[in-house]
Amino acid sequence: MFYLADIVSIPKDDPVAFTFFTGYMAMAAASLFFFMERSQVDRKWKTSLLVSGLITAIAAVHYYYMRDYYAATGENPTALRYIDWTLTVPLMCIEFYLLLKPAGAKTSFLWKLIIASVWMLVAGYIGEAFNPPGGDTMHSVTWGVISTIGYVYILYSAWFGEAAQLADASDSTAVKKGIKALAWFVLAGWAIYPIGYMCMPGGWLSSVFQPSDVDLFYNIADAINKIGFGLVVYSIAMSESKSTS
Ligand SMILES: *C/C=C(C)/C=C/C=C(C)/C=C/C1=C(C)CCCC1(C)C
């Protein structure tokens, strides 16, 4: 039985609940910012800013529900989390594609990134959603490793593979800077997610962290990767817009 008071409270010793609330507000504010600032940049950057805003807007809606789910039950909102990611990570692949399109990126490049990200997320979902209540190390490690294959593909593409090569061949400094920034987000920002994953019962870090810390890591990582990356795209767009007008 849940009362309204349970849904809206933030216990003072619960940083997970705190980050769900601040995450929600930050994603909503970032969306408004990206949508409004579209008018400040050159035409060719408007779609990138739109996608940045869509990423944070989709996250904001999911945080609205995840926040209440967690406040009411104290459980990880696993399904909502993965639905959010299944929409927003492919949109981040589209950011890659939009940056590289002037450098000759084909839609096959986009599809490879999307397939790798869906692979990564489906395996991660199986690892989390079908982990037995007490935890099963074999289960979580197996699906974690399968998921990491998709992650490594995207990481490789960003640093050495197709994305990096297209950026190298491009004569635009904005494209080179943009892809380098994205590559750093994938290397350092995205690496926070597997740490969160390992906090679940039976996970490699389950003796150090609590199961609810899964969401603490995910919430921090989402803020960095969704808002932070959007801001980097925004600042590149702004500097390019000034130099060409
Ligand atoms: C906005 C959401 C983003 C950028 C989500 C990214 C998620 C990941 C990079 C997740 C990666 C995982 C692994 C590499 C292994 C363990 C399972 C996952 C799904 C947490």
PDB file of C-alpha atoms and ligand atoms in Angstrom:
ATOM      1  CA  MET A   1       0.000   0.000   0.000  1.00  0.00           C
ATOM      2  CA  PHE A   2       1.493   3.342  -1.029  1.00  0.00           C
ATOM      3  CA  TYR A   3       0.465   6.807   0.100  1.00  0.00           C
ATOM      4  CA  LEU A   4       1.196  10.010  -1.737  1.00  0.00           C
ATOM      5  CA  ALA A   5       3.568  11.000   1.067  1.00  0.00           C
ATOM      6  CA  ASP A   6       5.734   7.958   0.271  1.00  0.00           C
ATOM      7  CA  ILE A   7       5.982   8.924  -3.363  1.00  0.00           C
ATOM      8  CA  VAL A   8       7.179  12.486  -2.907  1.00  0.00           C
ATOM      9  CA  SER A   9       9.546  12.068   0.055  1.00  0.00           C
ATOM     10  CA  ILE A  10      13.347  12.107  -0.234  1.00  0.00           C
ATOM     11  CA  PRO A  11      14.873  10.392   2.824  1.00  0.00           C
ATOM     12  CA  LYS A  12      17.936  12.398   3.910  1.00  0.00           C
ATOM     13  CA  ASP A  13      20.151   9.322   3.903  1.00  0.00           C
ATOM     14  CA  ASP A  14      19.184   8.324   0.372  1.00  0.00           C
ATOM     15  CA  PRO A  15      21.479   9.798  -2.309  1.00  0.00           C
ATOM     16  CA  VAL A  16      19.800   7.617  -4.952  1.00  0.00           C
ATOM     17  CA  ALA A  17      16.438   9.303  -4.385  1.00  0.00           C
ATOM     18  CA  PHE A  18      18.193  12.675  -4.386  1.00  0.00           C
ATOM     19  CA  THR A  19      19.862  12.067  -7.759  1.00  0.00           C
ATOM     20  CA  PHE A  20      16.560  10.874  -9.251  1.00  0.00           C
ATOM     21  CA  PHE A  21      14.943  14.208  -8.327  1.00  0.00           C
ATOM     22  CA  THR A  22      17.862  16.418  -9.399  1.00  0.00           C
ATOM     23  CA  GLY A  23      18.349  14.289 -12.515  1.00  0.00           C
ATOM     24  CA  TYR A  24      14.736  14.848 -13.511  1.00  0.00           C
ATOM     25  CA  MET A  25      14.951  18.614 -13.085  1.00  0.00           C
ATOM     26  CA  ALA A  26      18.342  18.880 -14.797  1.00  0.00           C
ATOM     27  CA  MET A  27      17.175  16.857 -17.833  1.00  0.00           C
ATOM     28  CA  ALA A  28      14.040  19.029 -18.142  1.00  0.00           C
ATOM     29  CA  ALA A  29      16.016  22.276 -17.882  1.00  0.00           C
ATOM     30  CA  ALA A  30      18.655  21.064 -20.359  1.00  0.00           C
ATOM     31  CA  SER A  31      15.931  20.192 -22.901  1.00  0.00           C
ATOM     32  CA  LEU A  32      14.439  23.657 -22.697  1.00  0.00           C
ATOM     33  CA  PHE A  33      17.926  25.137 -23.113  1.00  0.00           C
ATOM     34  CA  PHE A  34      18.818  23.060 -26.188  1.00  0.00           C
ATOM     35  CA  PHE A  35      15.467  23.714 -27.874  1.00  0.00           C
ATOM     36  CA  MET A  36      15.624  27.478 -27.233  1.00  0.00           C
ATOM     37  CA  GLU A  37      19.257  27.819 -28.320  1.00  0.00           C
ATOM     38  CA  ARG A  38      18.541  26.309 -31.735  1.00  0.00           C
ATOM     39  CA  SER A  39      17.740  29.811 -32.933  1.00  0.00           C
ATOM     40  CA  GLN A  40      21.290  30.957 -32.066  1.00  0.00           C
ATOM     41  CA  VAL A  41      23.218  28.534 -34.294  1.00  0.00           C
ATOM     42  CA  ASP A  42      23.702  28.154 -38.035  1.00  0.00           C
ATOM     43  CA  ARG A  43      21.233  26.060 -39.976  1.00  0.00           C
ATOM     44  CA  LYS A  44      23.538  23.068 -40.304  1.00  0.00           C
ATOM     45  CA  TRP A  45      23.767  22.712 -36.488  1.00  0.00           C
ATOM     46  CA  LYS A  46      20.054  22.945 -35.762  1.00  0.00           C
ATOM     47  CA  THR A  47      19.356  19.230 -36.136  1.00  0.00           C
ATOM     48  CA  SER A  48      22.232  18.342 -33.778  1.00  0.00           C
ATOM     49  CA  LEU A  49      20.791  20.657 -31.128  1.00  0.00           C
ATOM     50  CA  LEU A  50      17.331  19.248 -31.699  1.00  0.00           C
ATOM     51  CA  VAL A  51      18.671  15.719 -31.129  1.00  0.00           C
ATOM     52  CA  SER A  52      20.513  16.871 -27.972  1.00  0.00           C
ATOM     53  CA  GLY A  53      17.225  18.278 -26.673  1.00  0.00           C
ATOM     54  CA  LEU A  54      15.298  15.122 -27.585  1.00  0.00           C
ATOM     55  CA  ILE A  55      17.821  12.990 -25.679  1.00  0.00           C
ATOM     56  CA  THR A  56      17.420  15.021 -22.475  1.00  0.00           C
ATOM     57  CA  ALA A  57      13.642  15.356 -22.967  1.00  0.00           C
ATOM     58  CA  ILE A  58      13.152  11.593 -23.314  1.00  0.00           C
ATOM     59  CA  ALA A  59      15.340  11.125 -20.233  1.00  0.00           C
ATOM     60  CA  ALA A  60      13.343  13.746 -18.290  1.00  0.00           C
ATOM     61  CA  VAL A  61      10.075  11.862 -18.877  1.00  0.00           C
ATOM     62  CA  HIS A  62      11.666   8.575 -17.806  1.00  0.00           C
ATOM     63  CA  TYR A  63      13.238  10.197 -14.734  1.00  0.00           C
ATOM     64  CA  TYR A  64       9.809  11.500 -13.761  1.00  0.00           C
ATOM     65  CA  TYR A  65       8.542   7.918 -13.584  1.00  0.00           C
ATOM     66  CA  MET A  66      11.745   6.284 -12.304  1.00  0.00           C
ATOM     67  CA  ARG A  67      11.976   8.800  -9.477  1.00  0.00           C
ATOM     68  CA  ASP A  68       8.477   7.927  -8.208  1.00  0.00           C
ATOM     69  CA  TYR A  69       8.977   4.220  -8.785  1.00  0.00           C
ATOM     70  CA  TYR A  70      12.136   4.264  -6.682  1.00  0.00           C
ATOM     71  CA  ALA A  71      10.602   6.531  -3.996  1.00  0.00           C
ATOM     72  CA  ALA A  72       7.595   4.213  -3.679  1.00  0.00           C
ATOM     73  CA  THR A  73       9.322   0.811  -3.809  1.00  0.00           C
ATOM     74  CA  GLY A  74      13.049   1.346  -3.093  1.00  0.00           C
ATOM     75  CA  GLU A  75      13.727  -0.940  -6.073  1.00  0.00           C
ATOM     76  CA  ASN A  76      15.734  -0.359  -9.239  1.00  0.00           C
ATOM     77  CA  PRO A  77      13.416   0.792 -12.053  1.00  0.00           C
ATOM     78  CA  THR A  78      15.167  -1.570 -14.476  1.00  0.00           C
ATOM     79  CA  ALA A  79      12.555  -1.701 -17.244  1.00  0.00           C
ATOM     80  CA  LEU A  80      12.069   2.086 -17.353  1.00  0.00           C
ATOM     81  CA  ARG A  81      15.836   2.566 -17.345  1.00  0.00           C
ATOM     82  CA  TYR A  82      16.385   0.315 -20.334  1.00  0.00           C
ATOM     83  CA  ILE A  83      13.448   1.747 -22.281  1.00  0.00           C
ATOM     84  CA  ASP A  84      15.002   5.188 -21.776  1.00  0.00           C
ATOM     85  CA  TRP A  85      18.412   3.974 -22.978  1.00  0.00           C
ATOM     86  CA  THR A  86      16.987   2.075 -25.951  1.00  0.00           C
ATOM     87  CA  LEU A  87      15.636   5.395 -27.206  1.00  0.00           C
ATOM     88  CA  THR A  88      18.432   7.751 -26.163  1.00  0.00           C
ATOM     89  CA  VAL A  89      21.574   5.736 -27.019  1.00  0.00           C
ATOM     90  CA  PRO A  90      20.548   5.320 -30.703  1.00  0.00           C
ATOM     91  CA  LEU A  91      19.909   9.089 -30.700  1.00  0.00           C
ATOM     92  CA  MET A  92      23.496   9.552 -29.526  1.00  0.00           C
ATOM     93  CA  CYS A  93      24.542   7.381 -32.504  1.00  0.00           C
ATOM     94  CA  ILE A  94      22.594   9.834 -34.663  1.00  0.00           C
ATOM     95  CA  GLU A  95      24.682  12.668 -33.162  1.00  0.00           C
ATOM     96  CA  PHE A  96      27.786  10.835 -34.399  1.00  0.00           C
ATOM     97  CA  TYR A  97      26.236  10.410 -37.822  1.00  0.00           C
ATOM     98  CA  LEU A  98      25.105  14.044 -38.103  1.00  0.00           C
ATOM     99  CA  LEU A  99      28.596  15.271 -37.247  1.00  0.00           C
ATOM    100  CA  LEU A 100      30.173  12.940 -39.802  1.00  0.00           C
ATOM    101  CA  LYS A 101      27.645  13.269 -42.601  1.00  0.00           C
ATOM    102  CA  PRO A 102      29.439  16.244 -44.203  1.00  0.00           C
ATOM    103  CA  ALA A 103      32.624  14.105 -44.066  1.00  0.00           C
ATOM    104  CA  GLY A 104      30.915  11.367 -46.085  1.00  0.00           C
ATOM    105  CA  ALA A 105      29.316   9.080 -43.452  1.00  0.00           C
ATOM    106  CA  LYS A 106      26.768   6.682 -44.967  1.00  0.00           C
ATOM    107  CA  THR A 107      23.602   5.371 -43.329  1.00  0.00           C
ATOM    108  CA  SER A 108      25.310   1.948 -43.064  1.00  0.00           C
ATOM    109  CA  PHE A 109      27.688   3.622 -40.577  1.00  0.00           C
ATOM    110  CA  LEU A 110      24.702   4.776 -38.523  1.00  0.00           C
ATOM    111  CA  TRP A 111      23.075   1.338 -38.596  1.00  0.00           C
ATOM    112  CA  LYS A 112      26.229  -0.416 -37.392  1.00  0.00           C
ATOM    113  CA  LEU A 113      26.386   1.911 -34.387  1.00  0.00           C
ATOM    114  CA  ILE A 114      22.686   1.438 -33.642  1.00  0.00           C
ATOM    115  CA  ILE A 115      22.928  -2.356 -33.885  1.00  0.00           C
ATOM    116  CA  ALA A 116      25.972  -2.349 -31.556  1.00  0.00           C
ATOM    117  CA  SER A 117      24.138  -0.170 -29.026  1.00  0.00           C
ATOM    118  CA  VAL A 118      20.956  -2.280 -29.109  1.00  0.00           C
ATOM    119  CA  TRP A 119      23.109  -5.404 -28.669  1.00  0.00           C
ATOM    120  CA  MET A 120      24.782  -3.769 -25.657  1.00  0.00           C
ATOM    121  CA  LEU A 121      21.458  -2.777 -24.103  1.00  0.00           C
ATOM    122  CA  VAL A 122      19.524  -6.009 -24.719  1.00  0.00           C
ATOM    123  CA  ALA A 123      22.338  -8.033 -23.115  1.00  0.00           C
ATOM    124  CA  GLY A 124      22.526  -5.582 -20.188  1.00  0.00           C
ATOM    125  CA  TYR A 125      18.761  -5.832 -19.694  1.00  0.00           C
ATOM    126  CA  ILE A 126      18.840  -9.634 -19.617  1.00  0.00           C
ATOM    127  CA  GLY A 127      21.731  -9.419 -17.137  1.00  0.00           C
ATOM    128  CA  GLU A 128      19.785  -7.151 -14.777  1.00  0.00           C
ATOM    129  CA  ALA A 129      16.145  -8.134 -15.225  1.00  0.00           C
ATOM    130  CA  PHE A 130      16.754 -11.906 -15.053  1.00  0.00           C
ATOM    131  CA  ASN A 131      19.291 -11.841 -12.238  1.00  0.00           C
ATOM    132  CA  PRO A 132      17.751 -14.060  -9.497  1.00  0.00           C
ATOM    133  CA  PRO A 133      16.820 -12.208  -6.249  1.00  0.00           C
ATOM    134  CA  GLY A 134      19.924 -13.245  -4.292  1.00  0.00           C
ATOM    135  CA  GLY A 135      22.143 -12.610  -7.300  1.00  0.00           C
ATOM    136  CA  ASP A 136      23.942 -14.986  -9.647  1.00  0.00           C
ATOM    137  CA  THR A 137      27.524 -14.009 -10.462  1.00  0.00           C
ATOM    138  CA  MET A 138      27.736 -16.340 -13.465  1.00  0.00           C
ATOM    139  CA  HIS A 139      24.570 -14.809 -14.953  1.00  0.00           C
ATOM    140  CA  SER A 140      25.514 -11.172 -14.424  1.00  0.00           C
ATOM    141  CA  VAL A 141      29.118 -11.617 -15.598  1.00  0.00           C
ATOM    142  CA  THR A 142      28.123 -13.572 -18.735  1.00  0.00           C
ATOM    143  CA  TRP A 143      25.576 -10.985 -19.891  1.00  0.00           C
ATOM    144  CA  GLY A 144      27.862  -8.152 -18.817  1.00  0.00           C
ATOM    145  CA  VAL A 145      30.626  -9.532 -21.048  1.00  0.00           C
ATOM    146  CA  ILE A 146      28.231 -10.043 -23.988  1.00  0.00           C
ATOM    147  CA  SER A 147      27.012  -6.462 -23.540  1.00  0.00           C
ATOM    148  CA  THR A 148      30.584  -5.136 -23.442  1.00  0.00           C
ATOM    149  CA  ILE A 149      31.196  -6.467 -26.978  1.00  0.00           C
ATOM    150  CA  GLY A 150      28.694  -3.882 -28.273  1.00  0.00           C
ATOM    151  CA  TYR A 151      30.270  -1.172 -26.130  1.00  0.00           C
ATOM    152  CA  VAL A 152      33.786  -1.986 -27.364  1.00  0.00           C
ATOM    153  CA  TYR A 153      32.596  -1.820 -30.981  1.00  0.00           C
ATOM    154  CA  ILE A 154      31.340   1.757 -30.486  1.00  0.00           C
ATOM    155  CA  LEU A 155      34.464   2.684 -28.531  1.00  0.00           C
ATOM    156  CA  TYR A 156      36.676   1.280 -31.286  1.00  0.00           C
ATOM    157  CA  SER A 157      34.741   3.079 -34.005  1.00  0.00           C
ATOM    158  CA  ALA A 158      35.073   6.392 -32.137  1.00  0.00           C
ATOM    159  CA  TRP A 159      38.816   6.122 -31.486  1.00  0.00           C
ATOM    160  CA  PHE A 160      40.258   4.066 -34.362  1.00  0.00           C
ATOM    161  CA  GLY A 161      37.492   2.708 -36.610  1.00  0.00           C
ATOM    162  CA  GLU A 162      35.087   4.210 -39.097  1.00  0.00           C
ATOM    163  CA  ALA A 163      34.108   7.302 -37.058  1.00  0.00           C
ATOM    164  CA  ALA A 164      37.735   8.208 -36.312  1.00  0.00           C
ATOM    165  CA  GLN A 165      38.813   7.646 -39.922  1.00  0.00           C
ATOM    166  CA  LEU A 166      35.995   9.765 -41.340  1.00  0.00           C
ATOM    167  CA  ALA A 167      36.903  12.561 -38.889  1.00  0.00           C
ATOM    168  CA  ASP A 168      40.595  12.311 -39.822  1.00  0.00           C
ATOM    169  CA  ALA A 169      39.789  12.590 -43.521  1.00  0.00           C
ATOM    170  CA  SER A 170      37.572  15.614 -42.917  1.00  0.00           C
ATOM    171  CA  ASP A 171      38.977  19.124 -43.365  1.00  0.00           C
ATOM    172  CA  SER A 172      36.587  20.647 -40.824  1.00  0.00           C
ATOM    173  CA  THR A 173      37.999  21.409 -37.379  1.00  0.00           C
ATOM    174  CA  ALA A 174      34.451  21.334 -35.971  1.00  0.00           C
ATOM    175  CA  VAL A 175      34.014  17.724 -37.106  1.00  0.00           C
ATOM    176  CA  LYS A 176      37.415  16.709 -35.725  1.00  0.00           C
ATOM    177  CA  LYS A 177      36.714  18.426 -32.386  1.00  0.00           C
ATOM    178  CA  GLY A 178      33.182  17.022 -32.194  1.00  0.00           C
ATOM    179  CA  ILE A 179      34.223  13.424 -32.811  1.00  0.00           C
ATOM    180  CA  LYS A 180      37.152  13.704 -30.384  1.00  0.00           C
ATOM    181  CA  ALA A 181      34.754  15.002 -27.723  1.00  0.00           C
ATOM    182  CA  LEU A 182      32.275  12.202 -28.414  1.00  0.00           C
ATOM    183  CA  ALA A 183      35.084   9.648 -28.264  1.00  0.00           C
ATOM    184  CA  TRP A 184      36.045  10.895 -24.799  1.00  0.00           C
ATOM    185  CA  PHE A 185      32.441  10.674 -23.612  1.00  0.00           C
ATOM    186  CA  VAL A 186      32.216   7.081 -24.834  1.00  0.00           C
ATOM    187  CA  LEU A 187      35.539   6.198 -23.176  1.00  0.00           C
ATOM    188  CA  ALA A 188      35.210   7.967 -19.819  1.00  0.00           C
ATOM    189  CA  GLY A 189      31.491   8.773 -19.430  1.00  0.00           C
ATOM    190  CA  TRP A 190      30.013   5.523 -20.727  1.00  0.00           C
ATOM    191  CA  ALA A 191      32.472   3.467 -18.649  1.00  0.00           C
ATOM    192  CA  ILE A 192      30.561   4.527 -15.500  1.00  0.00           C
ATOM    193  CA  TYR A 193      27.591   2.342 -16.541  1.00  0.00           C
ATOM    194  CA  PRO A 194      29.331  -1.041 -16.225  1.00  0.00           C
ATOM    195  CA  ILE A 195      30.464   0.045 -12.725  1.00  0.00           C
ATOM    196  CA  GLY A 196      26.800   0.571 -11.792  1.00  0.00           C
ATOM    197  CA  TYR A 197      25.874  -2.757 -13.377  1.00  0.00           C
ATOM    198  CA  MET A 198      28.436  -4.570 -11.200  1.00  0.00           C
ATOM    199  CA  CYS A 199      26.716  -3.304  -8.008  1.00  0.00           C
ATOM    200  CA  MET A 200      23.706  -5.588  -8.511  1.00  0.00           C
ATOM    201  CA  PRO A 201      23.392  -8.677  -6.300  1.00  0.00           C
ATOM    202  CA  GLY A 202      26.005 -11.197  -7.426  1.00  0.00           C
ATOM    203  CA  GLY A 203      27.908  -8.535  -9.394  1.00  0.00           C
ATOM    204  CA  TRP A 204      31.667  -8.075  -9.076  1.00  0.00           C
ATOM    205  CA  LEU A 205      31.257  -4.947  -6.908  1.00  0.00           C
ATOM    206  CA  SER A 206      28.308  -6.234  -4.848  1.00  0.00           C
ATOM    207  CA  SER A 207      30.482  -6.650  -1.749  1.00  0.00           C
ATOM    208  CA  VAL A 208      31.510  -2.968  -1.892  1.00  0.00           C
ATOM    209  CA  PHE A 209      28.242  -1.310  -2.974  1.00  0.00           C
ATOM    210  CA  GLN A 210      24.506  -1.838  -2.371  1.00  0.00           C
ATOM    211  CA  PRO A 211      22.023  -2.882  -5.048  1.00  0.00           C
ATOM    212  CA  SER A 212      20.469   0.626  -4.990  1.00  0.00           C
ATOM    213  CA  ASP A 213      23.881   2.080  -5.927  1.00  0.00           C
ATOM    214  CA  VAL A 214      23.282   0.715  -9.438  1.00  0.00           C
ATOM    215  CA  ASP A 215      21.019   3.729  -9.925  1.00  0.00           C
ATOM    216  CA  LEU A 216      23.400   6.151  -8.231  1.00  0.00           C
ATOM    217  CA  PHE A 217      26.036   5.356 -10.863  1.00  0.00           C
ATOM    218  CA  TYR A 218      23.479   5.360 -13.702  1.00  0.00           C
ATOM    219  CA  ASN A 219      22.042   8.728 -12.626  1.00  0.00           C
ATOM    220  CA  ILE A 220      25.478  10.362 -12.413  1.00  0.00           C
ATOM    221  CA  ALA A 221      26.518   8.845 -15.755  1.00  0.00           C
ATOM    222  CA  ASP A 222      23.306   9.991 -17.464  1.00  0.00           C
ATOM    223  CA  ALA A 223      23.831  13.581 -16.314  1.00  0.00           C
ATOM    224  CA  ILE A 224      27.392  13.573 -17.662  1.00  0.00           C
ATOM    225  CA  ASN A 225      26.619  11.831 -20.939  1.00  0.00           C
ATOM    226  CA  LYS A 226      23.275  13.323 -21.880  1.00  0.00           C
ATOM    227  CA  ILE A 227      23.618  16.905 -20.636  1.00  0.00           C
ATOM    228  CA  GLY A 228      27.423  17.134 -20.843  1.00  0.00           C
ATOM    229  CA  PHE A 229      27.609  15.808 -24.353  1.00  0.00           C
ATOM    230  CA  GLY A 230      24.781  18.076 -25.483  1.00  0.00           C
ATOM    231  CA  LEU A 231      26.661  21.067 -24.076  1.00  0.00           C
ATOM    232  CA  VAL A 232      29.835  20.123 -25.950  1.00  0.00           C
ATOM    233  CA  VAL A 233      27.899  19.901 -29.231  1.00  0.00           C
ATOM    234  CA  TYR A 234      26.285  23.226 -28.350  1.00  0.00           C
ATOM    235  CA  SER A 235      29.598  24.980 -27.703  1.00  0.00           C
ATOM    236  CA  ILE A 236      31.111  23.674 -30.953  1.00  0.00           C
ATOM    237  CA  ALA A 237      27.985  24.787 -32.830  1.00  0.00           C
ATOM    238  CA  MET A 238      28.166  28.245 -31.253  1.00  0.00           C
ATOM    239  CA  SER A 239      31.833  28.781 -32.033  1.00  0.00           C
ATOM    240  CA  GLU A 240      31.352  27.565 -35.620  1.00  0.00           C
ATOM    241  CA  SER A 241      28.307  29.775 -36.075  1.00  0.00           C
ATOM    242  CA  LYS A 242      30.215  32.874 -34.973  1.00  0.00           C
ATOM    243  CA  SER A 243      33.194  32.183 -37.214  1.00  0.00           C
ATOM    244  CA  THR A 244      31.127  31.738 -40.357  1.00  0.00           C
ATOM    245  CA  SER A 245      28.602  34.571 -40.012  1.00  0.00           C
TER     246      SER A 245
HETATM  247  C1  LIG B   1      21.957   8.045 -22.039  1.00  0.00           C
HETATM  248  C2  LIG B   1      22.345   6.742 -21.773  1.00  0.00           C
HETATM  249  C3  LIG B   1      23.552   6.171 -22.098  1.00  0.00           C
HETATM  250  C4  LIG B   1      24.631   6.919 -22.798  1.00  0.00           C
HETATM  251  C5  LIG B   1      23.731   4.801 -21.703  1.00  0.00           C
HETATM  252  C6  LIG B   1      24.827   4.061 -21.911  1.00  0.00           C
HETATM  253  C7  LIG B   1      24.904   2.741 -21.402  1.00  0.00           C
HETATM  254  C8  LIG B   1      25.998   1.926 -21.446  1.00  0.00           C
HETATM  255  C9  LIG B   1      27.273   2.335 -22.111  1.00  0.00           C
HETATM  256  C10 LIG B   1      25.887   0.622 -20.827  1.00  0.00           C
HETATM  257  C11 LIG B   1      26.818  -0.331 -20.843  1.00  0.00           C
HETATM  258  C12 LIG B   1      26.791  -1.663 -20.199  1.00  0.00           C
HETATM  259  C13 LIG B   1      27.945  -2.430 -20.324  1.00  0.00           C
HETATM  260  C14 LIG B   1      29.111  -1.993 -21.154  1.00  0.00           C
HETATM  261  C15 LIG B   1      28.113  -3.751 -19.638  1.00  0.00           C
HETATM  262  C16 LIG B   1      27.106  -3.978 -18.552  1.00  0.00           C
HETATM  263  C17 LIG B   1      25.730  -3.643 -18.993  1.00  0.00           C
HETATM  264  C18 LIG B   1      25.571  -2.178 -19.415  1.00  0.00           C
HETATM  265  C19 LIG B   1      24.324  -2.155 -20.285  1.00  0.00           C
HETATM  266  C20 LIG B   1      25.347  -1.314 -18.145  1.00  0.00           C
END
